[in-house]
């Protein structure tokens, strides 16, 4: 683990590895970001799916590698994060760290000192950082760091992770720290004895304790009462989340469009440069298209995590967790699960990634499993198409059907969570006890670093899997190459003949030829052949071969369903013009002359698209977040199985009711 | 940072909307209201009172977690809000306790706001 870096021009400078520990809400991550900035990466703990951030902090000759361990309340608790800290400090994960940095909240030091005692007892060089010293000073608290250092037998440095105060002293102390030598309460000491020792240490080194409280606390009391009130708290929560998602929707669209245009141009450029053939198709449609399909998710992820980091920093999220806990606990989910569930309405990818807000592993896994049930934006074009077919000319009914789709998705998510908690992830949820952090102004710098980190994790891990999937899906739909249909050749010949006399008609004929060619390619490709093979599987849902191909291609992404149908019916792949696609699909016929969509088929397809797991990138992110293919496989099987059963039921019921 | 030695007779922490200056006037420890000294569920304590809490009826996991957070059996807390969640304060740190856990914590009220009698 220890990295003894060498350069040819300088003598070897040992890099000290420092384990960063502290209670939650002590500003540990802010301090880590202050020390390491962008020189940090996220890695998995060996043998587990939990993440740790490792960063480098180099100041001149002083080189530190800092490992940010999860926030813990106690070293000896039977919780995964406590076990992880114990394992790391005892060298059971890799090598024992060279030093421990314990972060203590200077405004409430007692708990932090208790953790520090447990850390110092490990006989490793230890340094105590009294964080938020500036906030403590504003509250009238004062410290004698030397007195506390003498008491604990290790260096104590007053710092502010937010402003950067005390960083040089802290780094210096970490370089020179040695194991503590003071007489501390023994591990066998009772809680009362330990508390008495800590109270004495605080009394001898801190002043102004009585200034804490007063008018600030009365404001906090009122805010807490409002934010956790059963009705007012819910109103505030809906408002905050509304603003959050409105911001994501309105801001993310711009860079997403820009990414689309940029990659389109880039693809066009590559198509011009490369000679026609398989390599060009692979580069343009497979690789560039695949990268575009991955990077396009990035704006939503970055904005969501930036806003969530700001919100978490204000202290509001802990209160909001209690508001939603009243609802969520009935379904075996904690209050924190609401943010991932709500985020999934924009896109399941950032939704699943934000499930890390849920502290308990089983709660988190349950949240990840069910979050994709929430109707994401990719489902909207399909909803528009199918609801348009079902309730054409009845805007009220169409509106209710839209709301019904969202409700069906949410209900399926909650009921599935309940089933998961009673079957595959049994056991009680972690007791809902949270520290309510002080309200404070959020740090924009910290939020930027957090969102950058999440973006990089997405690109490096999930992004590579998504790229691979996109390339495979492209290959399945592009090969084997189909012969150009004779009608398309004839249309092109006609177009060439009239290009000078009637260019508009020539262009129209050329478009028709292209559509026919696309249709032939899609039908003859491996994906098309699989569609033919899978037709009996989807027949109980009322799907014929065309619809089956549409369903299968939509496993790449749901919105592909609409363009696939348009293409298969001889229309263009451009789905911007909803009306023309709707008309095209409405007029579409099966080989026997019956409509492609009757009421029963449209209803069953709608239910299928609300519930089915048809997003391979989501499965890739689930794999990334759970550390195993078992969970995405289960997610796929459960969601798609449920969708199939309910769709078949809907098809049977609607068919029977319309026949009578 | 200048070190200010601790005061020899610390004033009690603030309660509800009271500030430190008015606390002595608001909190009565000598005039014990009726019912004070009895253990009662945390959820039945009045907001704004100070109480000694008892976590011995909780299961081990919840008790250990509360202890690690500093909410120990027998410690004195200020009950800022009763309901779901119960909000407790120890020194300047606030804790939200969900209804299920709060229902299994009992408390002995040691001081009420303005010495008002306890409900029930």
Tab-separated table of C-alpha atoms in Angstrom, chain A residues 66-482:
chain	number	residue	atom	x	y	z
A	66	UNK	CA	-4.790	10.122	2.115
A	67	UNK	CA	-7.427	7.407	2.372
A	68	UNK	CA	-10.856	8.811	3.183
A	69	UNK	CA	-12.628	6.196	5.299
A	70	UNK	CA	-16.405	6.252	5.807
A	71	UNK	CA	-17.788	8.395	8.620
A	72	UNK	CA	-18.352	6.341	11.768
A	73	UNK	CA	-19.818	6.941	15.195
A	74	UNK	CA	-17.779	4.261	16.883
A	75	UNK	CA	-14.926	1.949	16.008
A	76	UNK	CA	-16.472	-1.086	17.728
A	77	UNK	CA	-19.981	-0.938	16.285
A	78	UNK	CA	-21.295	-3.914	14.363
A	79	UNK	CA	-21.840	-1.838	11.225
A	80	UNK	CA	-20.119	-2.255	7.845
A	81	UNK	CA	-18.473	1.163	7.944
A	82	UNK	CA	-17.080	0.569	11.439
A	83	UNK	CA	-15.756	-2.840	10.385
A	84	UNK	CA	-14.127	-1.244	7.370
A	85	UNK	CA	-12.344	1.325	9.519
A	86	UNK	CA	-11.159	-1.349	11.954
A	87	UNK	CA	-9.910	-3.512	9.105
A	88	UNK	CA	-8.080	-0.622	7.483
A	89	UNK	CA	-6.406	0.599	10.682
A	90	UNK	CA	-5.447	-2.930	11.683
A	91	UNK	CA	-3.936	-3.618	8.255
A	92	UNK	CA	-6.418	-6.326	7.346
A	93	UNK	CA	-7.347	-4.691	4.039
A	94	UNK	CA	-3.836	-4.056	2.772
A	95	UNK	CA	-0.920	-2.621	4.722
A	96	UNK	CA	-1.341	-0.749	7.964
A	97	UNK	CA	-1.471	3.013	7.323
A	98	UNK	CA	1.504	5.115	8.441
A	99	UNK	CA	-0.653	7.551	10.358
A	100	UNK	CA	-4.222	8.317	11.374
A	101	UNK	CA	-5.877	11.695	10.995
A	102	UNK	CA	-8.930	12.014	13.232
A	103	UNK	CA	-11.309	14.825	12.314
A	104	UNK	CA	-13.262	16.281	15.200
A	105	UNK	CA	-16.075	18.822	14.975
A	106	UNK	CA	-14.734	21.700	17.068
A	107	UNK	CA	-18.277	22.833	17.874
A	108	UNK	CA	-19.157	19.459	19.446
A	109	UNK	CA	-15.886	17.736	20.305
A	110	UNK	CA	-16.955	15.084	22.848
A	111	UNK	CA	-17.931	12.325	20.398
A	112	UNK	CA	-14.904	13.006	18.235
A	113	UNK	CA	-12.578	12.712	21.209
A	114	UNK	CA	-14.159	9.362	22.052
A	115	UNK	CA	-13.321	8.171	18.531
A	116	UNK	CA	-9.850	9.686	18.801
A	117	UNK	CA	-9.196	7.672	21.959
A	118	UNK	CA	-10.054	4.481	20.072
A	119	UNK	CA	-7.736	5.527	17.216
A	120	UNK	CA	-4.826	6.502	19.476
A	121	UNK	CA	-5.145	3.154	21.264
A	122	UNK	CA	-4.022	1.494	18.023
A	123	UNK	CA	-0.532	2.838	18.668
A	124	UNK	CA	-0.168	4.398	15.251
A	125	UNK	CA	1.078	7.963	14.732
A	126	UNK	CA	-2.080	10.037	15.149
A	127	UNK	CA	-3.019	13.670	14.585
A	128	UNK	CA	-6.256	15.325	15.666
A	129	UNK	CA	-7.777	17.974	13.397
A	130	UNK	CA	-10.228	20.250	15.185
A	131	UNK	CA	-12.289	21.104	12.124
A	132	UNK	CA	-14.723	23.995	11.750
A	133	UNK	CA	-12.600	26.010	14.150
A	134	UNK	CA	-13.836	29.186	12.447
A	135	UNK	CA	-17.466	28.245	13.061
A	136	UNK	CA	-16.643	27.363	16.671
A	137	UNK	CA	-14.961	30.745	17.135
A	138	UNK	CA	-18.037	32.513	15.769
A	139	UNK	CA	-20.076	30.642	18.360
A	140	UNK	CA	-17.803	31.923	21.094
A	141	UNK	CA	-15.819	28.728	21.658
A	142	UNK	CA	-12.081	28.892	22.228
A	143	UNK	CA	-9.461	26.160	22.404
A	144	UNK	CA	-6.126	25.527	23.969
A	145	UNK	CA	-4.864	23.058	21.369
A	146	UNK	CA	-1.656	22.420	23.318
A	147	UNK	CA	-3.585	21.507	26.450
A	148	UNK	CA	-5.763	19.071	24.519
A	149	UNK	CA	-2.663	17.694	22.782
A	150	UNK	CA	-0.971	17.101	26.144
A	151	UNK	CA	-4.089	15.386	27.408
A	152	UNK	CA	-4.402	13.096	24.367
A	153	UNK	CA	-0.661	12.673	23.827
A	154	UNK	CA	-0.882	13.477	20.105
A	155	UNK	CA	-0.732	16.726	18.084
A	156	UNK	CA	-3.966	18.726	17.849
A	157	UNK	CA	-4.369	21.274	15.039
A	158	UNK	CA	-7.267	23.725	14.735
A	159	UNK	CA	-8.308	23.894	11.089
A	160	UNK	CA	-11.086	24.846	8.741
A	161	UNK	CA	-11.553	22.524	5.778
A	162	UNK	CA	-13.827	25.111	4.222
A	163	UNK	CA	-11.429	28.055	4.272
A	164	UNK	CA	-8.141	26.146	4.247
A	165	UNK	CA	-7.016	27.533	7.570
A	166	UNK	CA	-4.361	25.420	9.328
A	167	UNK	CA	-3.621	23.135	6.369
A	168	UNK	CA	0.157	23.669	6.424
A	169	UNK	CA	0.352	22.972	10.156
A	170	UNK	CA	-1.782	19.873	9.694
A	171	UNK	CA	0.400	18.483	6.907
A	172	UNK	CA	3.529	19.217	8.932
A	173	UNK	CA	2.047	17.453	11.957
A	174	UNK	CA	1.138	14.412	9.863
A	175	UNK	CA	4.695	14.127	8.541
A	176	UNK	CA	6.248	14.154	11.981
A	177	UNK	CA	3.572	12.407	14.045
A	178	UNK	CA	4.553	9.549	16.327
A	179	UNK	CA	2.382	7.121	18.293
A	180	UNK	CA	0.598	8.686	21.261
A	181	UNK	CA	1.999	8.279	24.738
A	182	UNK	CA	-0.652	9.687	27.055
A	183	UNK	CA	-2.620	7.731	29.619
A	184	UNK	CA	-6.050	7.282	28.094
A	185	UNK	CA	-9.159	5.491	29.315
A	186	UNK	CA	-8.693	1.767	28.799
A	187	UNK	CA	-10.916	-0.047	26.336
A	188	UNK	CA	-12.436	-1.790	29.339
A	189	UNK	CA	-13.447	1.542	30.906
A	190	UNK	CA	-17.177	2.030	31.389
A	191	UNK	CA	-19.053	4.632	29.397
A	192	UNK	CA	-19.348	6.764	32.497
A	193	UNK	CA	-15.584	6.633	33.157
A	194	UNK	CA	-14.785	7.461	29.548
A	195	UNK	CA	-17.282	10.311	29.518
A	196	UNK	CA	-15.846	11.735	32.731
A	197	UNK	CA	-12.348	11.627	31.217
A	198	UNK	CA	-13.531	13.365	28.040
A	199	UNK	CA	-15.477	16.017	29.978
A	200	UNK	CA	-12.364	16.732	32.003
A	201	UNK	CA	-10.236	16.965	28.850
A	202	UNK	CA	-12.714	19.380	27.293
A	203	UNK	CA	-13.021	21.449	30.460
A	204	UNK	CA	-9.247	21.818	30.584
A	205	UNK	CA	-8.822	22.843	26.974
A	206	UNK	CA	-11.942	24.575	25.795
A	207	UNK	CA	-13.652	27.713	26.848
A	208	UNK	CA	-16.843	29.568	26.051
A	209	UNK	CA	-18.983	26.465	26.075
A	210	UNK	CA	-21.849	28.440	27.484
A	211	UNK	CA	-22.032	30.654	24.437
A	212	UNK	CA	-23.296	27.722	22.419
A	213	UNK	CA	-27.023	27.772	22.022
A	214	UNK	CA	-28.887	31.007	22.495
A	215	UNK	CA	-30.638	32.676	19.602
A	216	UNK	CA	-29.060	30.454	16.919
A	217	UNK	CA	-30.621	27.386	18.522
A	218	UNK	CA	-34.039	28.947	18.632
A	219	UNK	CA	-33.811	29.535	14.878
A	220	UNK	CA	-32.603	25.948	14.386
A	221	UNK	CA	-35.495	24.697	16.524
A	222	UNK	CA	-38.003	26.507	14.350
A	223	UNK	CA	-36.411	25.324	11.137
A	224	UNK	CA	-36.273	21.741	12.405
A	225	UNK	CA	-39.917	21.858	13.421
A	226	UNK	CA	-40.911	23.220	10.022
A	227	UNK	CA	-38.761	20.853	7.984
A	228	UNK	CA	-39.856	17.742	9.879
A	229	UNK	CA	-43.521	18.707	10.243
A	230	UNK	CA	-45.859	16.058	8.752
A	231	UNK	CA	-47.545	18.554	6.395
A	232	UNK	CA	-45.317	21.629	6.208
A	233	UNK	CA	-42.238	19.408	5.966
A	234	UNK	CA	-43.809	17.578	3.046
A	235	UNK	CA	-44.677	20.852	1.306
A	236	UNK	CA	-41.097	22.106	1.748
A	237	UNK	CA	-39.735	18.786	0.544
A	238	UNK	CA	-41.905	18.776	-2.576
A	239	UNK	CA	-40.846	22.375	-3.239
A	240	UNK	CA	-37.135	21.667	-2.788
A	241	UNK	CA	-37.249	18.542	-4.926
A	242	UNK	CA	-39.333	20.354	-7.543
A	243	UNK	CA	-36.694	23.071	-7.835
A	244	UNK	CA	-33.929	20.444	-7.874
A	245	UNK	CA	-35.424	18.486	-10.753
A	246	UNK	CA	-36.604	21.543	-12.644
A	247	UNK	CA	-32.992	22.742	-12.526
A	248	UNK	CA	-31.702	19.382	-13.735
A	249	UNK	CA	-34.226	19.229	-16.572
A	250	UNK	CA	-33.704	22.801	-17.684
A	251	UNK	CA	-29.924	22.863	-17.332
A	252	UNK	CA	-29.004	19.361	-18.496
A	253	UNK	CA	-30.842	19.697	-21.806
A	254	UNK	CA	-28.394	22.297	-23.108
A	255	UNK	CA	-25.147	20.305	-22.705
A	256	UNK	CA	-26.953	17.120	-23.763
A	257	UNK	CA	-28.005	18.720	-27.045
A	258	UNK	CA	-24.502	20.101	-27.426
A	259	UNK	CA	-23.010	16.632	-26.928
A	260	UNK	CA	-25.407	15.234	-29.547
A	261	UNK	CA	-24.455	17.905	-32.083
A	262	UNK	CA	-20.751	17.632	-31.319
A	263	UNK	CA	-20.626	13.873	-31.753
A	264	UNK	CA	-22.816	14.064	-34.846
A	265	UNK	CA	-20.330	16.462	-36.393
A	266	UNK	CA	-17.431	14.353	-35.215
A	267	UNK	CA	-19.057	11.249	-36.704
A	268	UNK	CA	-19.647	13.114	-39.979
A	269	UNK	CA	-16.014	14.168	-40.066
A	270	UNK	CA	-14.839	10.601	-39.439
A	271	UNK	CA	-17.190	9.339	-42.167
A	272	UNK	CA	-15.616	11.773	-44.638
A	273	UNK	CA	-12.049	10.860	-43.720
A	274	UNK	CA	-12.375	7.071	-43.522
A	275	UNK	CA	-12.959	4.914	-46.602
A	276	UNK	CA	-16.396	3.288	-46.834
A	277	UNK	CA	-16.601	-0.172	-45.316
A	278	UNK	CA	-16.918	-2.085	-42.072
A	279	UNK	CA	-14.136	-0.151	-40.293
A	280	UNK	CA	-15.833	3.169	-41.002
A	281	UNK	CA	-19.189	1.811	-39.830
A	282	UNK	CA	-17.576	0.503	-36.659
A	283	UNK	CA	-15.853	3.825	-35.923
A	284	UNK	CA	-18.754	6.103	-36.852
A	285	UNK	CA	-21.804	4.136	-35.726
A	286	UNK	CA	-20.263	1.835	-33.149
A	287	UNK	CA	-17.486	3.697	-31.329
A	288	UNK	CA	-18.373	7.357	-31.822
A	289	UNK	CA	-22.085	6.596	-31.474
A	290	UNK	CA	-21.339	4.504	-28.395
A	291	UNK	CA	-19.216	7.188	-26.737
A	292	UNK	CA	-21.920	9.756	-27.482
A	293	UNK	CA	-24.497	7.422	-25.954
A	294	UNK	CA	-22.388	7.227	-22.786
A	295	UNK	CA	-21.251	10.826	-22.439
A	296	UNK	CA	-24.782	12.118	-22.990
A	297	UNK	CA	-25.716	10.952	-19.473
A	298	UNK	CA	-22.906	12.968	-17.913
A	299	UNK	CA	-24.650	16.385	-17.652
A	300	UNK	CA	-27.541	14.926	-15.647
A	301	UNK	CA	-25.145	13.068	-13.347
A	302	UNK	CA	-22.908	16.083	-12.772
A	303	UNK	CA	-25.790	18.475	-12.126
A	304	UNK	CA	-27.654	16.058	-9.859
A	305	UNK	CA	-24.606	15.363	-7.693
A	306	UNK	CA	-23.615	19.029	-7.611
A	307	UNK	CA	-27.078	19.997	-6.361
A	308	UNK	CA	-27.295	17.064	-3.942
A	309	UNK	CA	-23.873	17.951	-2.491
A	310	UNK	CA	-25.031	21.542	-1.973
A	311	UNK	CA	-28.261	20.357	-0.400
A	312	UNK	CA	-26.476	17.884	1.859
A	313	UNK	CA	-24.051	20.612	2.902
A	314	UNK	CA	-26.886	22.873	4.033
A	315	UNK	CA	-28.003	20.208	6.514
A	316	UNK	CA	-31.481	19.942	4.960
A	317	UNK	CA	-31.271	16.391	3.595
A	318	UNK	CA	-31.051	14.810	7.055
A	319	UNK	CA	-34.339	16.520	7.964
A	320	UNK	CA	-35.944	15.532	4.660
A	321	UNK	CA	-35.028	11.894	5.320
A	322	UNK	CA	-37.349	11.917	8.343
A	323	UNK	CA	-40.214	13.447	6.369
A	324	UNK	CA	-40.080	10.695	3.783
A	325	UNK	CA	-39.310	7.962	6.302
A	326	UNK	CA	-42.950	8.036	7.410
A	327	UNK	CA	-44.006	6.920	3.939
A	328	UNK	CA	-41.051	4.820	2.886
A	329	UNK	CA	-40.751	2.738	6.071
A	330	UNK	CA	-44.107	1.099	5.275
A	331	UNK	CA	-42.400	-0.434	2.254
A	332	UNK	CA	-39.208	-1.459	4.001
A	333	UNK	CA	-37.238	1.515	2.717
A	334	UNK	CA	-35.575	4.293	4.712
A	335	UNK	CA	-36.372	7.972	4.185
A	336	UNK	CA	-33.069	8.527	2.383
A	337	UNK	CA	-34.278	6.236	-0.422
A	338	UNK	CA	-36.602	8.931	-1.666
A	339	UNK	CA	-33.879	10.968	-3.354
A	340	UNK	CA	-32.701	8.076	-5.585
A	341	UNK	CA	-36.309	7.166	-6.358
A	342	UNK	CA	-37.142	10.720	-7.315
A	343	UNK	CA	-33.905	11.157	-9.278
A	344	UNK	CA	-34.835	8.093	-11.288
A	345	UNK	CA	-37.722	10.029	-12.794
A	346	UNK	CA	-35.113	12.008	-14.702
A	347	UNK	CA	-32.918	9.011	-15.451
A	348	UNK	CA	-32.295	5.793	-13.537
A	349	UNK	CA	-28.511	6.140	-13.908
A	350	UNK	CA	-27.986	9.140	-11.617
A	351	UNK	CA	-30.845	7.802	-9.470
A	352	UNK	CA	-29.038	4.554	-8.798
A	353	UNK	CA	-25.745	6.351	-8.253
A	354	UNK	CA	-27.357	8.626	-5.664
A	355	UNK	CA	-28.454	5.564	-3.670
A	356	UNK	CA	-25.155	5.943	-1.829
A	357	UNK	CA	-27.042	8.414	0.364
A	358	UNK	CA	-28.686	5.354	1.930
A	359	UNK	CA	-26.369	4.221	4.737
A	360	UNK	CA	-27.482	0.611	5.222
A	361	UNK	CA	-26.321	-1.951	2.656
A	362	UNK	CA	-29.589	-3.902	2.398
A	363	UNK	CA	-31.643	-0.721	2.233
A	364	UNK	CA	-29.315	0.552	-0.479
A	365	UNK	CA	-29.519	-2.662	-2.507
A	366	UNK	CA	-33.311	-2.630	-2.296
A	367	UNK	CA	-33.386	0.987	-3.439
A	368	UNK	CA	-31.108	0.238	-6.392
A	369	UNK	CA	-33.176	-2.788	-7.396
A	370	UNK	CA	-36.472	-0.925	-7.546
A	371	UNK	CA	-35.425	2.586	-8.614
A	372	UNK	CA	-35.643	1.833	-12.384
A	373	UNK	CA	-39.383	1.196	-11.995
A	374	UNK	CA	-39.833	4.957	-11.745
A	375	UNK	CA	-40.814	6.393	-15.124
A	376	UNK	CA	-37.755	8.055	-16.617
A	377	UNK	CA	-37.673	10.581	-19.453
A	378	UNK	CA	-36.646	7.877	-21.937
A	379	UNK	CA	-40.066	6.280	-21.512
A	380	UNK	CA	-41.891	9.483	-22.436
A	381	UNK	CA	-41.777	9.095	-26.250
A	382	UNK	CA	-43.192	5.579	-25.843
A	383	UNK	CA	-45.925	6.831	-23.489
A	384	UNK	CA	-46.766	9.622	-25.948
A	385	UNK	CA	-47.066	7.134	-28.802
A	386	UNK	CA	-49.081	4.458	-27.003
A	387	UNK	CA	-51.353	6.822	-25.045
A	388	UNK	CA	-51.885	8.723	-28.301
A	389	UNK	CA	-53.071	5.464	-29.870
A	390	UNK	CA	-55.291	4.609	-26.922
A	391	UNK	CA	-56.902	7.969	-26.167
A	392	UNK	CA	-56.694	9.973	-29.361
A	393	UNK	CA	-58.966	13.012	-29.077
A	394	UNK	CA	-59.514	12.592	-25.323
A	395	UNK	CA	-56.917	14.831	-23.689
A	396	UNK	CA	-58.342	14.278	-20.204
A	397	UNK	CA	-58.182	10.531	-20.487
A	398	UNK	CA	-54.721	10.801	-21.992
A	399	UNK	CA	-53.661	12.955	-19.028
A	400	UNK	CA	-55.009	10.414	-16.548
A	401	UNK	CA	-53.265	7.615	-18.442
A	402	UNK	CA	-49.996	9.533	-18.252
A	403	UNK	CA	-50.386	10.010	-14.503
A	404	UNK	CA	-51.396	6.349	-14.262
A	405	UNK	CA	-48.129	5.282	-15.883
A	406	UNK	CA	-46.134	7.221	-13.295
A	407	UNK	CA	-48.268	5.828	-10.470
A	408	UNK	CA	-47.984	2.276	-11.779
A	409	UNK	CA	-44.193	2.585	-11.875
A	410	UNK	CA	-44.039	4.032	-8.344
A	411	UNK	CA	-46.448	1.410	-6.978
A	412	UNK	CA	-44.436	-1.387	-8.604
A	413	UNK	CA	-41.254	0.045	-7.061
A	414	UNK	CA	-42.689	0.249	-3.546
A	415	UNK	CA	-44.378	-3.151	-3.638
A	416	UNK	CA	-41.233	-4.726	-5.086
A	417	UNK	CA	-39.204	-3.136	-2.275
A	418	UNK	CA	-41.557	-4.637	0.277
A	419	UNK	CA	-41.261	-8.064	-1.346
A	420	UNK	CA	-37.456	-7.772	-1.567
A	421	UNK	CA	-37.166	-6.856	2.119
A	422	UNK	CA	-39.262	-9.874	3.074
A	423	UNK	CA	-37.522	-12.366	0.810
A	424	UNK	CA	-34.063	-11.828	-0.656
A	425	UNK	CA	-32.961	-9.013	1.665
A	426	UNK	CA	-34.654	-9.883	4.937
A	427	UNK	CA	-33.912	-8.227	8.228
A	428	UNK	CA	-34.750	-4.997	9.871
A	429	UNK	CA	-33.695	-1.648	8.539
A	430	UNK	CA	-31.089	0.313	10.415
A	431	UNK	CA	-32.736	2.246	13.257
A	432	UNK	CA	-33.734	5.683	12.012
A	433	UNK	CA	-31.469	7.762	14.191
A	434	UNK	CA	-29.569	10.558	12.509
A	435	UNK	CA	-27.454	13.389	13.646
A	436	UNK	CA	-29.010	16.585	12.377
A	437	UNK	CA	-26.047	18.614	11.163
A	438	UNK	CA	-25.963	22.344	11.792
A	439	UNK	CA	-27.484	24.484	9.046
A	440	UNK	CA	-24.747	26.172	7.093
A	441	UNK	CA	-23.865	27.808	3.819
A	442	UNK	CA	-22.918	25.102	1.323
A	443	UNK	CA	-19.464	24.974	-0.202
A	444	UNK	CA	-19.570	25.321	-3.990
A	445	UNK	CA	-15.965	24.116	-4.288
A	446	UNK	CA	-16.791	20.958	-2.396
A	447	UNK	CA	-19.907	20.372	-4.501
A	448	UNK	CA	-17.886	20.748	-7.712
A	449	UNK	CA	-15.300	18.225	-6.499
A	450	UNK	CA	-17.989	15.756	-5.404
A	451	UNK	CA	-19.840	15.953	-8.744
A	452	UNK	CA	-16.560	15.712	-10.654
A	453	UNK	CA	-15.680	12.569	-8.699
A	454	UNK	CA	-19.070	10.967	-9.419
A	455	UNK	CA	-18.787	11.895	-13.087
A	456	UNK	CA	-15.356	10.292	-13.341
A	457	UNK	CA	-16.547	7.158	-11.565
A	458	UNK	CA	-19.395	6.917	-14.069
A	459	UNK	CA	-17.158	7.415	-17.113
A	460	UNK	CA	-14.387	5.083	-15.943
A	461	UNK	CA	-16.507	2.229	-14.698
A	462	UNK	CA	-20.074	2.199	-15.963
A	463	UNK	CA	-19.166	4.167	-19.089
A	464	UNK	CA	-16.826	1.521	-20.411
A	465	UNK	CA	-19.441	-1.214	-19.934
A	466	UNK	CA	-22.118	0.940	-21.576
A	467	UNK	CA	-19.803	1.628	-24.517
A	468	UNK	CA	-19.228	-2.096	-24.968
A	469	UNK	CA	-22.956	-2.814	-24.832
A	470	UNK	CA	-23.731	-0.076	-27.346
A	471	UNK	CA	-21.132	-1.448	-29.764
A	472	UNK	CA	-22.518	-4.981	-29.454
A	473	UNK	CA	-26.061	-3.745	-29.989
A	474	UNK	CA	-24.932	-1.732	-33.018
A	475	UNK	CA	-23.245	-4.813	-34.448
A	476	UNK	CA	-26.361	-6.942	-33.915
A	477	UNK	CA	-28.515	-4.438	-35.778
A	478	UNK	CA	-25.944	-3.687	-38.530
A	479	UNK	CA	-24.939	-7.235	-39.486
A	480	UNK	CA	-25.235	-9.286	-41.602
A	481	UNK	CA	-25.473	-6.658	-44.303
A	482	UNK	CA	-28.760	-6.945	-46.170
